Short mmCIF file of C-alpha atoms and ligand atoms in Angstrom, two decimals:
data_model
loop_
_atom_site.label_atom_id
_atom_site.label_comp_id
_atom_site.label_asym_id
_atom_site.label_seq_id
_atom_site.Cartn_x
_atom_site.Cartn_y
_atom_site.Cartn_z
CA UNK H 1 -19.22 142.60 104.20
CA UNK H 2 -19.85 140.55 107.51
CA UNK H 3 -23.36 140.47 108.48
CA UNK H 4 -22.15 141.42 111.89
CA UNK H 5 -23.69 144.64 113.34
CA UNK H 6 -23.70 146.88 116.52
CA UNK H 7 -25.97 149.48 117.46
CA UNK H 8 -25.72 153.62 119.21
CA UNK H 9 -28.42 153.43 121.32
CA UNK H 10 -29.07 156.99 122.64
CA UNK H 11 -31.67 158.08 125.12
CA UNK H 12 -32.79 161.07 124.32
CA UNK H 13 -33.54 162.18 127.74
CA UNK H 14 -30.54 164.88 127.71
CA UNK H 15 -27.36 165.95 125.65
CA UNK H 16 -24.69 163.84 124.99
CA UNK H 17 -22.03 164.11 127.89
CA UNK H 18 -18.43 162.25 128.16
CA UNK H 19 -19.57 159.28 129.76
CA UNK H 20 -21.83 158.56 126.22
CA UNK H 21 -19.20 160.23 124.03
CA UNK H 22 -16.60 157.42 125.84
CA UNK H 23 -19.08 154.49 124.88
CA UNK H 24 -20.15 155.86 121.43
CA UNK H 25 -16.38 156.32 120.28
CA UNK H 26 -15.08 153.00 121.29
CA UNK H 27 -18.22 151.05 120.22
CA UNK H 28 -17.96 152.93 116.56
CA UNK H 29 -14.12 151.76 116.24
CA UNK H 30 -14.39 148.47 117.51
CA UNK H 31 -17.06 148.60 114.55
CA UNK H 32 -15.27 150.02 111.76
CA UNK H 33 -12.25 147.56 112.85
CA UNK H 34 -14.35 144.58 113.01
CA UNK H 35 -16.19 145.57 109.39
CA UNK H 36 -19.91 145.29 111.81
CA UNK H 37 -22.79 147.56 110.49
CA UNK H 38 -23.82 150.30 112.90
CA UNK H 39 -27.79 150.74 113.59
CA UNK H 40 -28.48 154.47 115.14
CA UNK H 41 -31.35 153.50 117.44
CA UNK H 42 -32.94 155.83 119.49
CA UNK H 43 -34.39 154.40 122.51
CA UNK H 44 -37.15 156.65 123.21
CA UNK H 45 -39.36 155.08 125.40
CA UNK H 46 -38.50 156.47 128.67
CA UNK H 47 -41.90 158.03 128.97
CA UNK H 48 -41.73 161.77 131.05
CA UNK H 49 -37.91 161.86 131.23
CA UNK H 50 -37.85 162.38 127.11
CA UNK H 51 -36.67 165.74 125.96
CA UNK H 52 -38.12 166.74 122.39
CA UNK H 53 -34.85 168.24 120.87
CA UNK H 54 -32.62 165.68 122.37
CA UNK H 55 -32.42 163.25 119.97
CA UNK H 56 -31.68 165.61 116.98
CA UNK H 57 -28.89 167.51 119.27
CA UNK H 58 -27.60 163.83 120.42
CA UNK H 59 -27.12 163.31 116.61
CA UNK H 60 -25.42 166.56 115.74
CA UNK H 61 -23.25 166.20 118.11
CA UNK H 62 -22.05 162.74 117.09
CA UNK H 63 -21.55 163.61 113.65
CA UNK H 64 -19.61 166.74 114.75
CA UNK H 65 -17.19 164.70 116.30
CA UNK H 66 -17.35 162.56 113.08
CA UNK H 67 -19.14 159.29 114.04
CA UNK H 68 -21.25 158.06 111.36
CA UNK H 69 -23.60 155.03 111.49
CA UNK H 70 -24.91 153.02 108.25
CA UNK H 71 -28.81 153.68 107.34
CA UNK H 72 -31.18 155.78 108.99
CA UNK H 73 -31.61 156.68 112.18
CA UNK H 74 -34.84 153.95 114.09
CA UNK H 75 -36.81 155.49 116.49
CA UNK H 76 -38.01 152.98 118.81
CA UNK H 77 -41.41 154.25 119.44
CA UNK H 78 -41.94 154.20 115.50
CA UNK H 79 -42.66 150.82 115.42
CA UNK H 80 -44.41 148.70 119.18
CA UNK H 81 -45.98 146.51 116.84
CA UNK H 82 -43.02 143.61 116.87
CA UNK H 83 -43.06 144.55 120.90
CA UNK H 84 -46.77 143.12 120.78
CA UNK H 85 -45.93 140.34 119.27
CA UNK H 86 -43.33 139.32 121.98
CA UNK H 87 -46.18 139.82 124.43
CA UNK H 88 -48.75 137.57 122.68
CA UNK H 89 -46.07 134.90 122.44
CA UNK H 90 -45.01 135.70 126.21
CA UNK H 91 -48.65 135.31 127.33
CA UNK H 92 -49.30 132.04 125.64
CA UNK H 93 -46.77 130.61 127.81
CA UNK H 94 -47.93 132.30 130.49
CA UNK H 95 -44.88 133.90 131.26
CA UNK H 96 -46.26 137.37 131.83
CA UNK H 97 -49.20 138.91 134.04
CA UNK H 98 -50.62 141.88 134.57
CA UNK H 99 -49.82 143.84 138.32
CA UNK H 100 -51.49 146.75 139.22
CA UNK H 101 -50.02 146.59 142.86
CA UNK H 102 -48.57 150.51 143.50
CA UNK H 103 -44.50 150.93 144.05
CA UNK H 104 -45.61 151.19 147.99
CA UNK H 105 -47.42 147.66 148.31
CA UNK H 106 -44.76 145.70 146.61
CA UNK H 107 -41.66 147.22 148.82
CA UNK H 108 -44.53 146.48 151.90
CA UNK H 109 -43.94 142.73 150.92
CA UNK H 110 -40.51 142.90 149.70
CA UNK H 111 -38.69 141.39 152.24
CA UNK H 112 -35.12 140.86 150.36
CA UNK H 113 -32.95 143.57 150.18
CA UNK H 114 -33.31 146.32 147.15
CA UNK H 115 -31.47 145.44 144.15
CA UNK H 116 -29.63 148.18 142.27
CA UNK H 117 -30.18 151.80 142.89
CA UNK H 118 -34.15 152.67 143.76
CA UNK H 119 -35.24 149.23 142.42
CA UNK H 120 -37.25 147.19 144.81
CA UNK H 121 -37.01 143.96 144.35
CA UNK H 122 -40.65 142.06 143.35
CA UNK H 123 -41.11 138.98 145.48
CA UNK H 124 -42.45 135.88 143.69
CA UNK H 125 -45.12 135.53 146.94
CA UNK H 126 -46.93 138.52 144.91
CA UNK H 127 -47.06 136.78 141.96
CA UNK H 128 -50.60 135.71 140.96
CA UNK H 129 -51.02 131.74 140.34
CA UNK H 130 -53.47 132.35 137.54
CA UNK H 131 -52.30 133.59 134.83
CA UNK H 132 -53.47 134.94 131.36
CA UNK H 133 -52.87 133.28 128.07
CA UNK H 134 -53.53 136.08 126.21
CA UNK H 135 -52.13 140.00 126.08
CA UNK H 136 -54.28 142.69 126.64
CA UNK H 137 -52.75 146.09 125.98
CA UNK H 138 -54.89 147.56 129.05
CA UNK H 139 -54.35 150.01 131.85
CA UNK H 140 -51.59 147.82 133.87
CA UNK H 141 -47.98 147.06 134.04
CA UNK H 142 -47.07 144.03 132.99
CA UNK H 143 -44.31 141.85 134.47
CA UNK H 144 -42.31 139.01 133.90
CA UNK H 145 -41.75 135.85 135.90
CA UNK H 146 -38.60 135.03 136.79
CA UNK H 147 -37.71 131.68 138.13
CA UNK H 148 -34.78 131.35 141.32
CA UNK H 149 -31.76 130.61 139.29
CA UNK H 150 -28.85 131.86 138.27
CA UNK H 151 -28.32 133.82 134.52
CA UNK H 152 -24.21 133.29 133.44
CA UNK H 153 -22.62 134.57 130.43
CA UNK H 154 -19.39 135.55 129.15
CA UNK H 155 -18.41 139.19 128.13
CA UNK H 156 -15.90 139.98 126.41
CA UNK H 157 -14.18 143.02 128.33
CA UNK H 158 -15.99 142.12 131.77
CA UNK H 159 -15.26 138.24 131.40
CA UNK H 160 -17.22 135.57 133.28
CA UNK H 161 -20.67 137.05 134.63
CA UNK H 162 -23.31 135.34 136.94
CA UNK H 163 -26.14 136.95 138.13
CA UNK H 164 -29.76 135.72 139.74
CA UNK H 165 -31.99 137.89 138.54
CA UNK H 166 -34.94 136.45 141.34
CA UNK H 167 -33.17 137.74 143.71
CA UNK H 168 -31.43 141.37 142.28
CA UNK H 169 -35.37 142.19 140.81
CA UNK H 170 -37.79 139.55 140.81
CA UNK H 171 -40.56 139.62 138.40
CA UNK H 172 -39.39 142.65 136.09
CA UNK H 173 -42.19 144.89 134.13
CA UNK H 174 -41.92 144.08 130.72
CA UNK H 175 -44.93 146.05 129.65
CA UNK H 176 -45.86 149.43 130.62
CA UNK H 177 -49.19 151.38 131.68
CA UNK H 178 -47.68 153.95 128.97
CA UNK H 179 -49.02 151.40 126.49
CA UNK H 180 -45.29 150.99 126.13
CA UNK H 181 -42.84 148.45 126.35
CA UNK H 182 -40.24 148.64 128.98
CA UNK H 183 -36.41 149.04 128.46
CA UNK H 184 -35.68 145.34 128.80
CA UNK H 185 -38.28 144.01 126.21
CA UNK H 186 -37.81 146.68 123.79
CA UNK H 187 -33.94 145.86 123.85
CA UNK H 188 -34.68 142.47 123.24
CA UNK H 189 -36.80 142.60 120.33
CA UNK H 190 -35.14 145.22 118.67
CA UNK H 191 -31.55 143.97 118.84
CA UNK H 192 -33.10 140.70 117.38
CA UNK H 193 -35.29 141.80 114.44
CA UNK H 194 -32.12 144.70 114.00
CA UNK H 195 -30.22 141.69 113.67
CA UNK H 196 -27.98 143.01 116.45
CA UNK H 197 -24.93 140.43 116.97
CA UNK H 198 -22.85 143.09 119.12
CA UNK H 199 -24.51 144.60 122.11
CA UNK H 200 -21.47 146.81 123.21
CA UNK H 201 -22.66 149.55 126.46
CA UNK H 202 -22.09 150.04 129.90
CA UNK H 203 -21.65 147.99 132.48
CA UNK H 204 -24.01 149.19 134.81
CA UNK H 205 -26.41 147.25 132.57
CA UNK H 206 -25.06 144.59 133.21
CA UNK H 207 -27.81 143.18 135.90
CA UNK H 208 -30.39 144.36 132.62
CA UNK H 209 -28.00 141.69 130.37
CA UNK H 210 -29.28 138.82 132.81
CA UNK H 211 -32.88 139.90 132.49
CA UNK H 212 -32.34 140.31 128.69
CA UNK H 213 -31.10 136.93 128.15
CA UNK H 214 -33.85 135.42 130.18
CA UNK H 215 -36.13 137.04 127.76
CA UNK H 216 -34.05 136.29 124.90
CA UNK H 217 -34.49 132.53 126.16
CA UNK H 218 -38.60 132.88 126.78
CA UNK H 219 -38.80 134.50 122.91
CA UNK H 220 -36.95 131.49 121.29
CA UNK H 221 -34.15 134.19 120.26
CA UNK H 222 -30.79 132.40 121.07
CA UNK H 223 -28.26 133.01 120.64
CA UNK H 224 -27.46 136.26 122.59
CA UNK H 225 -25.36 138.69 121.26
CA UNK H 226 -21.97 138.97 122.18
CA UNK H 227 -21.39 141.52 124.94
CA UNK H 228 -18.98 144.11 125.43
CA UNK H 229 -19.23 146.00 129.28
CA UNK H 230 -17.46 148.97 129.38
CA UNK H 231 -16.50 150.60 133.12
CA UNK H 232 -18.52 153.55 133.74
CA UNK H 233 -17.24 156.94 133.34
CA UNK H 234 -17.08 158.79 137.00
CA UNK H 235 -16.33 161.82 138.59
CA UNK H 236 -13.37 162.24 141.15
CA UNK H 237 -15.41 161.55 143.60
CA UNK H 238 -16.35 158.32 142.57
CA UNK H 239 -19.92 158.44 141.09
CA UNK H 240 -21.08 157.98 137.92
CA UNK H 241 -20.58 161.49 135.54
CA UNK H 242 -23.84 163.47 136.57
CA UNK H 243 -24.51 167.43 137.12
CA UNK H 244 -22.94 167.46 140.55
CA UNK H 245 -19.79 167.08 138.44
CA UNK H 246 -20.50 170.31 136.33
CA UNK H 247 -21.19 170.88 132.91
CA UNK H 248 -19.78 167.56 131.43
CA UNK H 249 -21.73 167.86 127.56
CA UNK H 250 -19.55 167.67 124.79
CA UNK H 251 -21.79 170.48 123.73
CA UNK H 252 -20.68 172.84 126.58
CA UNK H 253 -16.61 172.02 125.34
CA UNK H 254 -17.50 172.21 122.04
CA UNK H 255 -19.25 175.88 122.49
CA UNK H 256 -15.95 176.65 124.36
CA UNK H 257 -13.76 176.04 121.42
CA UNK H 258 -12.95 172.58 121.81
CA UNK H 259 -11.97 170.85 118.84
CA UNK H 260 -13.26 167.12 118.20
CA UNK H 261 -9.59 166.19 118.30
CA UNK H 262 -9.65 167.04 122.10
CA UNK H 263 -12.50 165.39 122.58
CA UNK H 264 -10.75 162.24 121.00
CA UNK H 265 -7.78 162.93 122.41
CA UNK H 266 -9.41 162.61 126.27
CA UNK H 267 -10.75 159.51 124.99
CA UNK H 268 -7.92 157.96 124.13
CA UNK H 269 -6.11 159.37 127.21
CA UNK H 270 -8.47 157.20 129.56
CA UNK H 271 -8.54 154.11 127.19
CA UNK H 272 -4.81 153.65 127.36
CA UNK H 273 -4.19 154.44 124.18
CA UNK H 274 -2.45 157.93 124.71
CA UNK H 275 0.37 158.06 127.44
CA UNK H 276 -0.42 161.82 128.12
CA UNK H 277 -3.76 164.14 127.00
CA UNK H 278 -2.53 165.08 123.06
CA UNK H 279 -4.94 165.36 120.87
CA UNK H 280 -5.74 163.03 118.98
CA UNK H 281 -7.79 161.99 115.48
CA UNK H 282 -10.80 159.91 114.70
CA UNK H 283 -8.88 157.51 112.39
CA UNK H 284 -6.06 157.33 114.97
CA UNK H 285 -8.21 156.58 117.87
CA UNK H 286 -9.96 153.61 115.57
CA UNK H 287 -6.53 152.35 115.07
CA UNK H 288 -5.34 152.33 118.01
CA UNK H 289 -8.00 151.52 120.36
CA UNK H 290 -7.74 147.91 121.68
CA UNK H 291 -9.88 146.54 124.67
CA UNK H 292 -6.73 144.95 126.21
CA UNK H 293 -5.40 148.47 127.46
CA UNK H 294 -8.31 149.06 128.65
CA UNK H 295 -8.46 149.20 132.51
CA UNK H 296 -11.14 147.38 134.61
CA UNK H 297 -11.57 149.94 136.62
CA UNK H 298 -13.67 153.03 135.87
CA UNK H 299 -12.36 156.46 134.01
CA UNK H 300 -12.43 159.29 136.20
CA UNK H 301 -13.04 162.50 134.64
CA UNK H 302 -10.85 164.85 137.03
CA UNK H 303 -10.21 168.58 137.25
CA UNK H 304 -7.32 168.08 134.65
CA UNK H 305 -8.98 166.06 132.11
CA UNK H 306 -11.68 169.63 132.52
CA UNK H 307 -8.81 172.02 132.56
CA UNK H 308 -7.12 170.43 129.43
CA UNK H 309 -10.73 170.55 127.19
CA UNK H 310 -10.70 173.86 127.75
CA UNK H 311 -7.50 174.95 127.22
CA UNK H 312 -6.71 177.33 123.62
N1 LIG F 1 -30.59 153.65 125.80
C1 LIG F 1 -29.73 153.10 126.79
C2 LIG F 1 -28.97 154.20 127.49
O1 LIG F 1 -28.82 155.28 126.95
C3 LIG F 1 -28.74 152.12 126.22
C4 LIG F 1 -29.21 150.78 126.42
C5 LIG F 1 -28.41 149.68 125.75
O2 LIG F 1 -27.34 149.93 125.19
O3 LIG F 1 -28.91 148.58 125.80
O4 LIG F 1 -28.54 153.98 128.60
#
């Protein structure tokens, strides 16, 4: 068995819907392909936006449509203690700081444009010039510093990528007032002590993957894993799958009759692997999928693809 592995990295902030159904499917049979272990990690550290049941309905639903993963499931808040860690060794660099400044002050100062959606970016001018050596897990957000240069690596669906994180988010919080780590270092340590050598997701994480490997670099963690960016799923009109679409849970097919094999089927519909919506089966979609008829641009889940899920 290769000592590769991959990970399903739910949030369980809501019920699975297409978009993570689309991700979850390919990244299983690129898996079971490949011979990579799958880690089930649950990335539960999204603070107010957690639901309680989620995660257990998330996983339900997954092995419903017949997705398995090898060992048992990690819950990320189980275990900060390796998160810690990372911040001692962070601070004795003195590559982290506390910043208690409010969301208001730093967009007062932020002169660049916003990075991505409802992010301001955090100008280096508000960056203290003394800082700590050593972590203290108080009541402040802690954040990164990120020098002015440019983060490039190469995926291996979404090719070349360069991004400059100093200028898409400046100095990123890395440590919550939650007590909590933040999205980006939790990634970062997990996929490493997981032993994560396939990170395969999204691509609107893709600006995260720069910030990632910049802390992958800080933490002595190199190499980073290889990196599979998968177009977003979208509605007709464009935007990424979201209520304003309707109900778009596999749950809400599923308690309409669907069968997994329609599920599939859509799947392989929008990865090019089915000429027309047929249903299809698990083992045929993990034979057939292949990122190279996989198009660039994003899958749009249209009135059809919604018709055809629910049709007897
Ligand atoms: N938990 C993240 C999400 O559901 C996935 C993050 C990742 O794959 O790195 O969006």
């Amino acid at each position: 068995m290769s000592s590769a592995a991959t990970r399903l990295a739910p949030s369980p902030t809501g019920a699975l819907h297409l978009g993570n159904l689309r991700t979850f499917l390919i990244t299983w049979a690129l898996s079971r392909r490949a011979g990579w272990r799958i880690i089930m990690r649950i990335e539960d550290l999204d603070g107010p936006r957690i639901r309680p049941r989620a995660a257990h309905e998330l996983l339900d639903t997954l092995r419903w449509i017949g997705i398995e993963w090898d060992g048992p499931v990690l819950v990320q808040s189980e275990d900060l203690d390796p998160c810690r860690d990372a911040m001692r060794r962070l601070a004795e660099q003195r590559l982290v700081y506390p910043c208690e400044l409010s969301r208001s002050e730093i967009e007062a100062a932020a002169s660049a444009p916003h990075g991505a959606v409802g992010e301001v970016c955090f100008p280096a001018s508000l960056r203290p010039a003394g800082r700590p050596r050593t972590f203290a897990d108080a009541n402040a957000n802690w954040r990164f510093v990120v020098t002015d240069r440019d983060v490039e690596f190469d995926d291996e669906f979404a090719g070349r990528v360069r991004r400059k994180p100093a200028r898409e988010c400046g100095d990123f919080v890395v440590w919550t007032r939650r007590r909590q780590p933040s999205y980006q270092l939790a990634v970062v340590v997990d996929d490493a002590r997981q032993g994560i050598t396939h990170v395969v997701r999204g691509d609107d994480l893709l600006d995260s993957t720069a910030r990632q490997i910049l802390l992958i670099e800080a933490l002595g963690l190199l190499p980073p894993p290889h990196y599979v960016h998968l177009p977003l799923v979208v509605g007709p009109d464009g935007r990424r799958l979201a209520k304003r679409h309707g109900d778009t849970r596999v749950d809400f097919y599923r308690g309409l009759g669907a069968p997994p094999q329609r599920l599939i089927g859509l799947m392989g519909y929008w990865s090019g692997i089915l000429p027309r919506r047929a249903d299809m089966s698990l083992s045929d979609f993990r034979d057939a999928f292949e990122l190279s008829t996989l198009s660039h641009e994003p899958m749009i889940f249209t009135g059809e693809d919604d018709r055809w899920l629910r049709e007897k």
